[in-house]
Amino acid sequence: MSNTPGYHGSYLRIDLSAGTMTNVPLAAETLRNFLGGVGLGTYLLLAEGVAEHDALAAEAPLIYVFSPLVGSPLTTSAKFAVVSKSPLTERINDSLASSAFAIAGKKCGCDAIVVVGRAAAPSVAVIEDDQLRIEPAGDVWGLSSRATEDALRERLGGDYQIASIGPAGERQVHYATISHDGRHAGRGGSGAVMGAKQLKAIAVRGTRRVAWHDSKALIALSKDLSQRSFGPATAKYRELGTASNLLTFNRLGTLPTRNFQQATFEHAAAISPEQLTATREKTRASCAACTIGCEHIYAFGGSGASSDGLLQKDAGVRLEYENLFALGSLCGVSDPDQVLAASRRCDELGLDTISAGGTIAFAAECVERGLLDVPWLVFGDGDAVLRALDEIVAGTPLGQQLALGSRRLAEQIGHDAIDFAPQVKGLEIPGYEPRTLQTMALGFAVGTRGADHNRSSAYEVDFSEAVDRRDVQPHEARLAVDIENRAALLDSLVLCKFLRRALEDFYGEAAEMLQAVTGWDITAAELEATAARIVAAKKLFNIRAGWRPEEDTLPRRFLEQPLPDDEQTTLGAERLAQLVTAYNSARGWTSEGWIEPVQQASLGLSEL
Amino acid sequence: MHNAIEVELFGIPRSRAGVAKTTAQGERLGEVLGDLEARFPGLAESCIEGGQLKPGYVCNVGGQRFVTDPQLPLAAGDVVLLLSADAGG
Ligand code: SF4
């Protein structure tokens, strides 16, 4: 039992090859330095000492991490991080999901679950408190995550929470997700890492609760935060969902279209949530322990079913901006039914929609340019997108190529394909056009998990008065550092990023929450330093995994080719390089981005 | 004589006003916002107060720079976008 309230003070380490589980203590200092979620997961990943191993090797760890706030009454705190090396990028991957899995996992008496090794056959790891048993998963192999959860609950009992992979994870598609209760730890292919371990699912049930340092203060803070979460700062998410970005981004020339060949989509209105809401029913839902409820689920009667019957015909479709852009405008698809069908299919198969859409859109451009001989794969054809998704998971020759993501597909195709593969470090670029959102472009370039908007959050700077988003200058790189640090803190506490505007004094309020939970006499300044440490720790992992400075850039398309309806706007290789240098300097790293031993020491990372 | 400024609304402002586009009068951003506030009770309740944007909302002129300053001068032909400040997705 930990001396630190809010924590158990240990993690469970499962070796699937040996079928064993051990309870490993965590030092109080480690908890304070890395908090939980992404921060603690990065520490544990580094501590395993296998950064150079292949992401899908048996030795590669897959880490589920909870946080001090999990189980507390603080709104949106039921989150867990999944941290591993990414098969797409061969760099760190930290993805987050919100669900009751976080609460049940922590009640097993641990702050994290580290999984190494590989099971001899498809398996389910069943953890009840600190006891492990490995059960066969042959009967659920091939099922969607949802069907797997249902089948295993029937087998194990209803009160287990189950995180699992779908068919994409089993096939080790490099952008497969891990899912629980319809929420995905989505980006970077953690589902493939789980599949490589022959681990179909992890089921958790426990009885162990942590103490809170000051329950009265925690309840007061929670009530206040919940109250604010009903206010204007989150109205967009509650009432419209993230999909409402679509028309705004289209108007601002930041909506990636046809593999980033354009940044406006002439059919945006047809696939907009405004149009979808006018023509079909919509319901709202929320993650566990969330008072915001940003999930908007659209009724969908179209079949979209694959021949193996994976899909339920009457299920609604949860629609986020990223699905809408990646499977809509990015692939040039204007039929809302086809976008909904593709979105649902990704959900059931366990595919990251951004990487799936990005890779398919890239392939479509390769077909257009005569670099790939797949005549049916053309922009604007929603049936082609559905077929491509099925081929990815069926493992056809084309599907096997697409399953590797756009960077590896470009390397196989050769010619100049890598110049327009929509990725950074191998991770497909999300729905934020880098040429017209240049702080975001910097965030993509330096991002430790590749092109990722959530870990960077730099789009927030671009959508503000702070910069001219079409002409961001090196002295403004500091803003990308500040916003990335805040994101790192949110991802380590863990709280939902959609709450951030409800926090008036970001670091101060986070410190108050941690004080109430843990009893630490922690300050806003300490938390700022902690956030910077966590970002640096992620970079340290990448350095150990073989990172080189030349990775911190964007594909040539974004540096050399202006957008057709915004020809004045350019980013250019030279200015991006200046921005990256300024970012590195602002972090106190070398201008190329290395972390010197002295800097490592000052960040409190020496022991790693 | 005031400028006629075209205003486009997105997200929450659009759903509160019930229109995607309108024209407002004013030579400065604050006057345009005040005109919208007077004509659209839904915007007055949620997005605009006393000719100023409430927290969580932002304007953009012509799809270029984001602005919030009520004193910002506007010229005839300017298009003002009114949107939620949080672009997270
Ligand atoms: S705001 Fe949305 S994503 Fe965040 S916790 Fe709530 S329902 Fe989940």
XYZ file of C-alpha atoms and ligand atoms in Angstrom:
705
model
C 0.000 0.000 0.000
C 1.357 3.374 -1.012
C 1.993 6.181 1.420
C 0.831 8.609 -1.238
C -2.933 9.052 -1.347
C -4.376 8.732 -4.846
C -1.886 6.016 -5.734
C -1.380 2.353 -4.974
C 2.365 2.879 -5.274
C 3.037 -0.092 -7.533
C 2.406 -1.534 -10.956
C 1.621 -5.013 -12.199
C 4.107 -6.500 -14.646
C 2.787 -9.353 -16.760
C 5.126 -11.603 -18.708
C 2.904 -13.337 -21.240
C 5.678 -15.723 -22.325
C 5.985 -17.037 -18.778
C 2.340 -16.545 -17.820
C 3.359 -14.685 -14.654
C 2.522 -11.397 -12.978
C 4.576 -9.517 -10.398
C 3.798 -6.475 -8.297
C 6.552 -3.874 -8.653
C 6.788 -0.926 -6.235
C 6.926 2.638 -7.525
C 8.926 5.217 -5.588
C 6.985 8.211 -4.274
C 9.450 10.486 -6.055
C 8.713 8.797 -9.392
C 4.996 9.361 -8.929
C 5.495 13.020 -8.151
C 7.885 13.490 -11.086
C 5.735 11.741 -13.682
C 2.199 11.828 -12.177
C 0.350 9.193 -14.217
C -1.075 8.596 -17.689
C 1.369 9.567 -20.410
C 4.003 10.804 -17.938
C 4.179 7.680 -15.800
C 3.834 5.490 -18.889
C 6.829 7.162 -20.490
C 8.866 6.626 -17.329
C 7.925 2.922 -17.248
C 8.678 2.509 -20.949
C 12.117 4.043 -20.482
C 12.704 1.989 -17.354
C 12.104 -1.242 -19.298
C 15.262 -0.338 -21.228
C 14.312 -1.822 -24.590
C 13.836 1.310 -26.694
C 15.885 -0.106 -29.553
C 13.730 -3.257 -29.938
C 11.200 -3.597 -32.730
C 7.768 -2.325 -31.668
C 6.214 -5.716 -32.376
C 8.954 -7.771 -30.688
C 7.964 -9.946 -27.746
C 10.195 -7.878 -25.427
C 8.508 -4.605 -26.379
C 6.343 -3.413 -23.463
C 2.703 -2.444 -23.799
C 1.721 -0.299 -20.834
C -1.744 0.621 -19.565
C -1.444 3.527 -17.173
C -3.949 5.033 -14.777
C -3.497 8.238 -12.812
C -3.922 9.761 -9.370
C -7.244 11.317 -10.382
C -8.809 8.090 -11.710
C -11.689 7.081 -9.470
C -12.031 10.581 -8.052
C -15.217 12.613 -8.529
C -13.367 15.046 -10.838
C -15.180 15.211 -14.158
C -13.504 13.515 -17.173
C -10.907 11.801 -14.982
C -11.791 8.193 -15.933
C -9.001 7.960 -18.464
C -6.099 5.658 -19.123
C -3.066 5.937 -21.332
C -1.606 3.178 -23.455
C 2.120 3.665 -23.959
C 4.401 1.604 -26.148
C 6.708 1.893 -29.093
C 4.706 2.468 -32.276
C 4.969 0.037 -35.192
C 4.098 2.922 -37.518
C 6.817 5.273 -36.335
C 9.227 3.078 -34.324
C 9.083 5.979 -31.858
C 7.104 6.449 -28.667
C 3.349 6.087 -28.872
C 1.054 7.369 -26.165
C -2.652 7.100 -26.784
C -5.520 7.784 -24.415
C -8.991 6.393 -23.927
C -11.767 7.261 -21.507
C -13.821 4.536 -19.960
C -14.646 2.525 -16.906
C -11.643 0.333 -17.761
C -9.497 2.989 -16.078
C -11.527 2.814 -12.862
C -11.659 -0.997 -12.769
C -7.975 -1.345 -13.686
C -6.914 0.940 -10.877
C -9.116 -1.009 -8.482
C -6.917 -4.026 -9.191
C -4.508 -2.305 -6.814
C -2.053 -0.843 -9.300
C -1.127 2.421 -10.978
C -0.214 0.719 -14.251
C -0.109 -2.653 -15.981
C 3.027 -3.428 -17.987
C 2.713 -6.309 -20.446
C 5.770 -7.937 -22.004
C 6.351 -11.238 -23.780
C 4.116 -13.118 -26.164
C 1.446 -15.694 -25.405
C 1.783 -19.054 -27.112
C -1.762 -18.803 -28.464
C -4.479 -16.136 -28.648
C -5.199 -15.250 -25.046
C -7.136 -13.119 -22.612
C -5.356 -11.768 -19.539
C -7.840 -11.798 -16.674
C -6.794 -9.722 -13.685
C -8.784 -9.773 -10.479
C -7.163 -7.628 -7.810
C -3.530 -8.709 -8.012
C -4.213 -12.186 -9.391
C -3.655 -13.077 -13.042
C -4.946 -15.927 -15.078
C -4.447 -16.404 -18.777
C -7.438 -17.799 -20.618
C -7.704 -18.931 -24.235
C -9.156 -16.455 -26.725
C -9.711 -18.802 -29.670
C -13.478 -18.341 -29.486
C -13.301 -14.553 -29.684
C -10.400 -14.274 -32.158
C -11.790 -12.619 -35.272
C -14.554 -10.763 -33.442
C -14.914 -7.005 -33.215
C -14.001 -5.383 -29.907
C -17.632 -4.867 -29.035
C -18.530 -8.497 -29.719
C -15.436 -9.600 -27.807
C -16.467 -7.551 -24.784
C -19.967 -9.035 -24.889
C -18.709 -12.619 -25.228
C -16.118 -12.269 -22.486
C -18.554 -10.615 -20.091
C -20.830 -13.551 -20.572
C -17.962 -15.921 -19.888
C -16.327 -14.057 -17.011
C -19.185 -12.197 -15.378
C -20.703 -8.807 -16.040
C -18.579 -6.677 -13.789
C -15.317 -7.108 -15.677
C -14.153 -4.197 -17.805
C -12.487 -5.413 -20.966
C -10.082 -3.659 -23.327
C -9.577 -5.584 -26.538
C -8.428 -5.495 -30.117
C -10.516 -6.067 -33.216
C -9.511 -7.989 -36.336
C -7.095 -5.180 -37.315
C -5.072 -5.645 -34.139
C -4.988 -9.390 -34.626
C -3.540 -8.827 -38.105
C -1.064 -6.340 -36.667
C -2.221 -3.559 -38.962
C 0.194 -0.806 -37.979
C -2.589 1.583 -37.051
C -4.843 -0.822 -35.157
C -6.538 0.470 -32.010
C -7.282 -0.877 -28.548
C -10.901 -0.407 -27.634
C -13.150 -0.495 -24.605
C -16.817 0.337 -24.561
C -16.579 1.935 -27.978
C -13.729 4.265 -27.026
C -10.374 3.728 -28.692
C -6.784 4.263 -27.702
C -6.545 5.184 -31.301
C -3.360 6.466 -32.757
C 0.012 4.875 -33.436
C -0.913 1.195 -33.552
C -1.037 0.062 -29.943
C -3.594 -2.528 -31.135
C -0.910 -4.081 -33.346
C 1.448 -4.304 -30.360
C -1.287 -6.111 -28.432
C -1.963 -8.372 -31.418
C 1.727 -9.223 -31.729
C 1.550 -10.469 -28.149
C -1.430 -12.669 -29.113
C -3.350 -10.794 -26.464
C -6.932 -10.412 -27.636
C -8.174 -8.762 -24.480
C -7.346 -7.727 -20.972
C -10.166 -8.039 -18.459
C -9.953 -6.266 -15.101
C -11.979 -6.368 -11.927
C -10.868 -5.258 -8.486
C -11.857 -4.172 -5.040
C -8.935 -1.994 -3.982
C -9.542 1.672 -3.542
C -7.065 4.420 -2.868
C -7.470 7.005 -0.151
C -7.849 10.715 -0.947
C -5.793 13.147 1.117
C -8.567 15.696 1.616
C -11.920 14.299 0.527
C -13.819 17.425 1.477
C -11.620 19.676 -0.631
C -11.683 17.177 -3.492
C -15.474 17.053 -3.510
C -15.674 20.856 -3.453
C -13.222 21.129 -6.358
C -15.091 18.435 -8.262
C -18.443 20.144 -7.829
C -17.026 23.439 -8.986
C -15.376 21.868 -12.024
C -18.506 19.954 -12.971
C -20.469 23.178 -12.719
C -18.045 24.914 -15.049
C -18.153 21.964 -17.431
C -21.806 22.815 -18.091
C -20.850 26.341 -19.109
C -19.962 28.121 -22.344
C -16.372 26.823 -22.471
C -17.612 23.366 -23.410
C -20.868 24.231 -25.205
C -19.410 23.364 -28.580
C -18.550 19.845 -27.485
C -21.807 19.246 -25.649
C -24.149 20.580 -28.256
C -22.432 19.909 -31.542
C -19.427 17.676 -30.956
C -16.039 17.990 -32.585
C -17.613 17.373 -36.000
C -18.703 21.009 -35.973
C -15.107 21.883 -36.875
C -15.753 20.752 -40.427
C -17.487 23.815 -41.869
C -15.332 26.196 -39.830
C -12.130 24.593 -41.059
C -13.435 24.574 -44.601
C -14.140 28.300 -44.418
C -10.688 28.980 -42.996
C -8.924 26.919 -45.653
C -7.625 24.345 -43.208
C -9.699 21.283 -44.150
C -7.378 18.673 -45.692
C -8.904 17.447 -48.912
C -7.910 14.738 -51.413
C -4.688 13.820 -49.686
C -3.800 17.413 -48.807
C -3.946 18.568 -52.432
C -6.505 21.165 -51.337
C -7.585 22.688 -48.034
C -11.210 23.321 -48.923
C -13.778 20.710 -49.935
C -16.542 21.762 -52.286
C -18.865 19.134 -50.775
C -18.143 19.975 -47.143
C -21.743 21.020 -46.477
C -23.032 17.609 -47.600
C -21.061 15.750 -44.945
C -21.306 18.395 -42.237
C -22.956 17.600 -38.915
C -25.394 20.423 -39.634
C -26.614 18.487 -42.680
C -26.444 15.099 -40.950
C -28.513 16.392 -38.044
C -31.138 17.722 -40.423
C -31.643 14.340 -42.033
C -31.193 11.790 -39.248
C -31.629 11.226 -35.555
C -28.790 11.926 -33.215
C -28.204 10.919 -29.625
C -25.587 12.081 -27.175
C -23.390 10.035 -24.905
C -20.368 10.522 -22.733
C -17.354 8.670 -21.477
C -17.477 7.312 -17.929
C -17.406 10.016 -15.257
C -17.806 12.896 -17.719
C -20.267 15.737 -17.357
C -19.567 17.209 -20.807
C -20.664 14.387 -23.098
C -19.169 15.274 -26.454
C -20.113 12.029 -28.187
C -22.697 12.528 -30.889
C -24.064 9.299 -32.284
C -25.900 9.404 -35.579
C -28.590 6.932 -36.569
C -27.490 4.965 -39.565
C -29.563 2.430 -41.449
C -27.143 1.668 -44.249
C -25.689 -1.811 -44.120
C -21.968 -1.072 -44.462
C -21.635 -4.710 -43.456
C -18.726 -6.862 -44.492
C -19.303 -10.437 -45.543
C -18.222 -11.855 -42.184
C -21.113 -10.065 -40.489
C -18.845 -8.042 -38.228
C -21.107 -5.051 -38.298
C -24.451 -4.560 -36.665
C -26.861 -3.046 -39.131
C -28.778 -0.967 -36.667
C -25.912 0.445 -34.620
C -25.525 4.206 -34.539
C -22.258 5.788 -35.598
C -20.196 7.944 -33.277
C -18.906 10.787 -35.386
C -15.898 12.939 -34.587
C -14.319 15.616 -36.726
C -11.335 13.377 -37.376
C -13.482 10.550 -38.839
C -15.385 13.023 -40.947
C -12.292 14.629 -42.406
C -10.226 11.435 -42.820
C -12.942 9.312 -44.412
C -14.716 12.259 -46.058
C -12.840 15.233 -47.476
C -9.405 13.596 -47.354
C -10.694 10.790 -49.582
C -12.907 13.212 -51.538
C -16.062 11.385 -50.404
C -19.198 13.523 -50.343
C -21.868 10.914 -49.608
C -22.621 11.123 -45.880
C -23.907 7.530 -45.772
C -20.591 6.294 -47.115
C -18.637 8.361 -44.612
C -20.783 6.989 -41.782
C -20.368 3.439 -43.111
C -16.579 3.807 -43.303
C -16.466 5.312 -39.855
C -18.463 2.455 -38.412
C -16.330 -0.084 -40.212
C -13.136 1.400 -38.726
C -14.776 1.272 -35.318
C -15.684 -2.390 -35.620
C -12.437 -3.509 -37.230
C -10.364 -1.496 -34.745
C -8.652 0.889 -37.155
C -7.441 4.411 -36.435
C -9.605 6.482 -38.759
C -6.937 9.143 -39.347
C -4.248 6.712 -40.453
C -6.715 4.543 -42.372
C -8.132 7.516 -44.262
C -4.683 9.061 -44.720
C -3.191 5.893 -46.154
C -6.148 5.263 -48.474
C -6.136 8.892 -49.676
C -2.398 8.668 -50.320
C -2.893 5.444 -52.285
C -5.645 7.124 -54.309
C -3.263 9.919 -55.283
C -0.643 7.324 -56.220
C -3.253 5.682 -58.471
C -4.062 9.085 -59.991
C -0.365 9.637 -60.740
C 0.078 6.160 -62.231
C 2.312 4.980 -59.387
C -0.072 2.301 -58.174
C -2.176 0.014 -60.361
C -5.465 -0.165 -58.485
C -7.988 1.315 -60.947
C -10.957 1.134 -58.568
C -9.263 3.201 -55.840
C -10.197 6.742 -56.798
C -11.009 9.909 -54.880
C -14.691 10.437 -54.240
C -15.717 6.792 -54.280
C -16.987 5.817 -50.845
C -17.416 2.183 -51.857
C -13.729 2.105 -52.757
C -12.872 3.373 -49.262
C -14.996 0.604 -47.728
C -13.380 -1.985 -49.973
C -9.905 -0.742 -49.060
C -10.737 -0.952 -45.332
C -11.883 -4.537 -45.774
C -8.796 -5.440 -47.796
C -6.543 -3.995 -45.078
C -7.997 -6.344 -42.511
C -8.472 -9.286 -44.908
C -4.772 -9.114 -45.716
C -5.038 -9.098 -49.515
C -1.810 -8.102 -51.291
C -3.022 -4.481 -51.523
C -4.378 -4.656 -47.988
C -1.009 -5.772 -46.672
C 0.629 -2.745 -48.278
C -1.992 -0.352 -46.926
C -1.725 -1.938 -43.468
C 1.815 -0.578 -43.144
C 0.727 3.078 -43.347
C 1.569 5.748 -45.897
C 5.285 6.116 -45.165
C 6.144 2.466 -45.717
C 3.774 2.299 -48.693
C 5.615 5.290 -50.197
C 8.957 3.599 -49.613
C 7.697 0.511 -51.438
C 6.319 2.582 -54.336
C 9.463 4.697 -54.704
C 9.661 7.566 -57.234
C 8.668 10.772 -55.410
C 5.850 9.160 -53.429
C 7.404 9.979 -50.073
C 7.102 13.695 -50.918
C 3.320 13.551 -50.708
C 2.822 10.737 -48.194
C 0.773 12.565 -45.530
C 2.818 11.651 -42.472
C 5.491 12.764 -40.038
C 7.743 10.057 -38.587
C 5.279 7.607 -40.136
C 2.140 8.836 -38.358
C -0.527 10.173 -40.696
C -1.332 13.889 -40.389
C -4.686 14.680 -38.749
C -7.259 17.168 -39.993
C -5.290 20.372 -39.674
C -3.676 21.718 -42.879
C -0.065 22.553 -41.951
C 0.465 25.267 -44.571
C -2.318 27.438 -43.206
C -1.795 26.427 -39.556
C 1.916 26.905 -39.187
C 2.240 26.617 -35.403
C 0.518 23.279 -35.852
C 3.004 22.490 -38.638
C 5.807 23.008 -36.116
C 3.948 20.842 -33.598
C 3.647 18.061 -36.175
C 7.331 18.296 -37.104
C 8.681 18.036 -33.569
C 5.978 15.754 -32.167
C 7.476 12.744 -30.438
C 4.767 10.448 -31.756
C 4.776 12.063 -35.195
C 2.059 14.204 -36.740
C -0.333 14.533 -33.884
C -2.613 17.393 -32.960
C -3.544 16.248 -29.471
C -0.118 15.906 -27.904
C 0.968 19.209 -29.446
C -2.282 21.210 -29.277
C -0.518 23.940 -31.287
C -3.643 24.511 -33.359
C -4.927 26.427 -30.347
C -2.247 29.043 -30.992
C -3.132 29.242 -34.678
C -6.818 29.751 -33.923
C -6.057 32.771 -31.762
C -4.816 36.320 -32.048
C -1.337 35.291 -30.913
C 0.081 34.593 -34.372
C -0.569 35.059 -38.046
C -1.240 31.390 -38.716
C -0.073 31.685 -42.327
C 3.256 33.278 -41.406
C 4.449 32.016 -38.044
C 7.906 33.246 -37.048
C 10.684 31.611 -34.974
C 10.178 33.909 -31.975
C 6.659 32.447 -31.727
C 7.905 28.846 -31.368
C 7.787 29.385 -27.604
C 3.988 29.312 -27.867
C 4.131 25.777 -29.279
C 6.276 24.742 -26.305
C 3.876 26.247 -23.775
C 0.784 24.660 -25.246
C 2.511 21.276 -25.629
C 3.502 21.386 -21.964
C -0.088 22.010 -20.944
C -1.226 19.084 -23.081
C 1.422 16.865 -21.456
C 0.092 17.785 -18.025
C -3.535 17.112 -18.983
C -2.485 13.771 -20.500
C -0.686 12.797 -17.311
C -3.259 13.894 -14.732
C -5.323 12.606 -16.813
C -8.147 15.029 -17.642
C -9.960 15.496 -20.925
C -8.540 18.246 -23.089
C -12.039 19.492 -23.819
C -12.128 20.738 -20.263
C -9.120 22.995 -20.704
C -10.991 26.221 -21.383
C -13.019 25.678 -18.236
C -9.774 25.872 -16.241
C -9.128 29.539 -15.584
C -5.752 29.127 -13.861
C -4.500 25.998 -15.586
C -1.417 25.050 -13.547
C -2.781 26.530 -10.312
C -6.021 24.568 -10.495
C -4.187 21.375 -11.457
C -1.964 21.876 -8.401
C -5.038 22.275 -6.184
C -6.505 19.029 -7.490
C -3.272 17.167 -6.880
C -2.961 18.665 -3.399
C -6.435 17.438 -2.495
C -5.809 13.977 -3.935
C -2.218 13.310 -2.870
C -1.451 15.742 -0.067
C 1.594 16.995 -1.942
C 2.513 20.584 -1.281
C 2.747 21.114 -5.006
C 2.811 24.447 -6.847
C 1.902 25.641 -10.289
C 5.601 26.209 -10.998
C 6.456 22.631 -10.072
C 3.750 21.364 -12.403
C 5.090 23.452 -15.269
C 8.476 21.859 -14.701
C 6.856 18.422 -14.494
C 5.137 18.965 -17.835
C 8.447 19.938 -19.469
C 10.089 16.860 -17.904
C 7.426 14.585 -19.391
C 7.874 16.011 -22.889
C 11.643 15.622 -22.541
C 11.271 12.043 -21.311
C 9.319 11.183 -24.439
C 12.068 12.711 -26.546
C 14.646 10.737 -24.579
C 12.884 7.509 -25.491
C 12.955 8.496 -29.155
C 16.650 9.320 -28.963
C 17.282 5.863 -27.528
C 15.097 4.369 -30.246
C 17.280 5.959 -32.938
C 15.778 9.422 -33.485
C 17.693 11.724 -35.870
C 17.211 15.514 -36.234
C 16.182 15.182 -39.887
C 12.974 13.437 -38.754
C 11.637 16.709 -37.391
C 10.224 18.036 -40.623
C 7.253 17.728 -42.960
C 6.915 16.054 -46.366
C 8.063 18.205 -49.287
C 4.511 18.845 -50.462
C 3.905 21.077 -47.462
C 7.169 22.949 -47.890
C 7.239 23.466 -51.635
C 3.725 23.241 -53.047
C 1.279 26.082 -52.315
C -2.409 25.359 -51.931
C -4.336 26.004 -55.155
C -6.697 28.572 -53.623
C -4.138 30.147 -51.290
C -1.035 30.523 -53.406
C 0.412 33.381 -51.352
C 0.781 31.188 -48.285
C 4.012 29.250 -48.026
C 5.878 27.620 -45.216
C 9.131 26.536 -46.840
C 11.853 24.204 -45.627
C 14.028 27.035 -44.362
C 11.403 28.653 -42.153
C 10.224 25.314 -40.793
C 13.846 24.510 -39.924
C 14.115 27.884 -38.150
C 10.926 27.151 -36.222
C 12.234 23.731 -35.188
C 15.535 25.246 -34.041
C 13.688 27.905 -32.046
C 11.467 25.233 -30.498
C 14.516 23.197 -29.452
C 16.190 26.263 -27.966
C 13.027 27.188 -26.065
C 13.080 23.696 -24.565
C 16.712 24.092 -23.563
C 17.807 21.287 -25.887
C 20.580 21.621 -28.462
C 19.562 23.477 -31.607
C 19.242 20.103 -33.374
C 17.063 18.710 -30.598
C 19.432 16.532 -28.604
C 19.154 16.539 -24.801
C 22.594 16.969 -23.233
C 23.384 15.156 -19.948
C 23.385 18.459 -18.077
C 19.908 19.256 -19.372
C 18.775 15.735 -18.561
C 19.994 16.284 -14.998
C 18.281 19.641 -14.658
C 15.024 18.065 -15.805
C 15.350 15.329 -13.205
C 15.843 12.656 -15.847
C 19.349 11.509 -14.874
C 18.268 8.181 -13.415
C 16.747 7.277 -16.771
C -23.640 56.079 -42.268
C -22.493 52.719 -40.974
C -20.733 50.044 -42.978
C -22.763 47.000 -43.901
C -20.616 44.099 -42.795
C -21.293 40.567 -43.889
C -21.204 38.159 -40.948
C -20.862 34.377 -41.211
C -21.673 32.269 -38.175
C -20.291 28.837 -37.347
C -20.889 26.209 -34.695
C -22.575 27.441 -31.520
C -23.088 31.030 -32.782
C -24.869 29.626 -35.827
C -27.123 27.389 -33.781
C -27.876 30.197 -31.300
C -28.675 32.751 -34.002
C -30.481 30.263 -36.208
C -28.818 31.657 -39.322
C -25.567 30.904 -41.141
C -25.143 34.425 -42.538
C -26.400 37.897 -41.903
C -25.438 41.519 -42.442
C -24.632 43.811 -39.522
C -23.943 47.535 -39.215
C -20.831 49.047 -37.727
C -17.488 50.708 -38.294
C -15.761 48.784 -35.530
C -15.962 45.160 -34.471
C -17.721 46.135 -31.228
C -20.470 47.943 -33.141
C -21.026 44.949 -35.396
C -21.171 42.662 -32.379
C -23.566 45.083 -30.652
C -25.847 45.031 -33.676
C -25.848 41.211 -33.658
C -26.489 41.205 -29.910
C -29.520 43.444 -30.343
C -30.998 41.431 -33.194
C -30.309 37.858 -32.080
C -31.360 37.113 -28.499
C -29.650 33.710 -28.730
C -26.307 35.405 -29.371
C -26.931 37.863 -26.538
C -27.514 34.953 -24.183
C -24.436 33.004 -25.125
C -21.761 34.698 -27.211
C -21.871 38.498 -26.988
C -22.299 40.892 -24.081
C -22.134 44.688 -24.328
C -20.656 44.540 -27.815
C -17.844 42.250 -26.677
C -17.241 38.585 -27.236
C -17.830 36.363 -24.240
C -15.047 33.951 -23.298
C -14.958 30.948 -25.610
C -15.788 32.895 -28.766
C -13.620 34.594 -31.337
C -14.001 36.489 -34.589
C -12.013 36.258 -37.750
C -11.875 38.856 -40.489
C -12.010 37.507 -44.010
C -10.683 34.086 -43.073
C -7.334 35.669 -42.185
C -6.502 36.938 -38.685
C -8.411 36.120 -35.529
C -9.626 39.166 -33.620
C -11.483 40.044 -30.436
C -10.787 43.781 -29.961
C -14.090 45.715 -30.129
C -12.150 48.773 -31.307
C -10.923 47.027 -34.456
C -11.933 49.178 -37.437
C -13.855 47.460 -40.206
C -14.286 48.574 -43.785
C -17.163 48.057 -46.151
C -16.686 44.682 -47.810
C -15.087 43.069 -44.773
C -16.478 39.681 -43.857
C -16.545 38.831 -40.167
C -16.713 35.206 -39.043
C -18.087 34.470 -35.573
C -17.055 31.117 -34.138
C -16.177 29.071 -31.083
C -12.612 29.715 -29.979
C -11.847 26.076 -29.196
C -10.864 24.224 -32.329
C -10.119 20.907 -30.648
C -11.003 17.743 -32.438
S -15.590 15.560 -23.189
Fe -15.949 13.904 -24.638
S -13.962 12.878 -24.912
Fe -13.842 14.165 -23.060
S -14.324 12.738 -21.414
Fe -16.223 13.769 -22.000
S -17.246 12.466 -23.531
Fe -15.097 11.777 -23.293
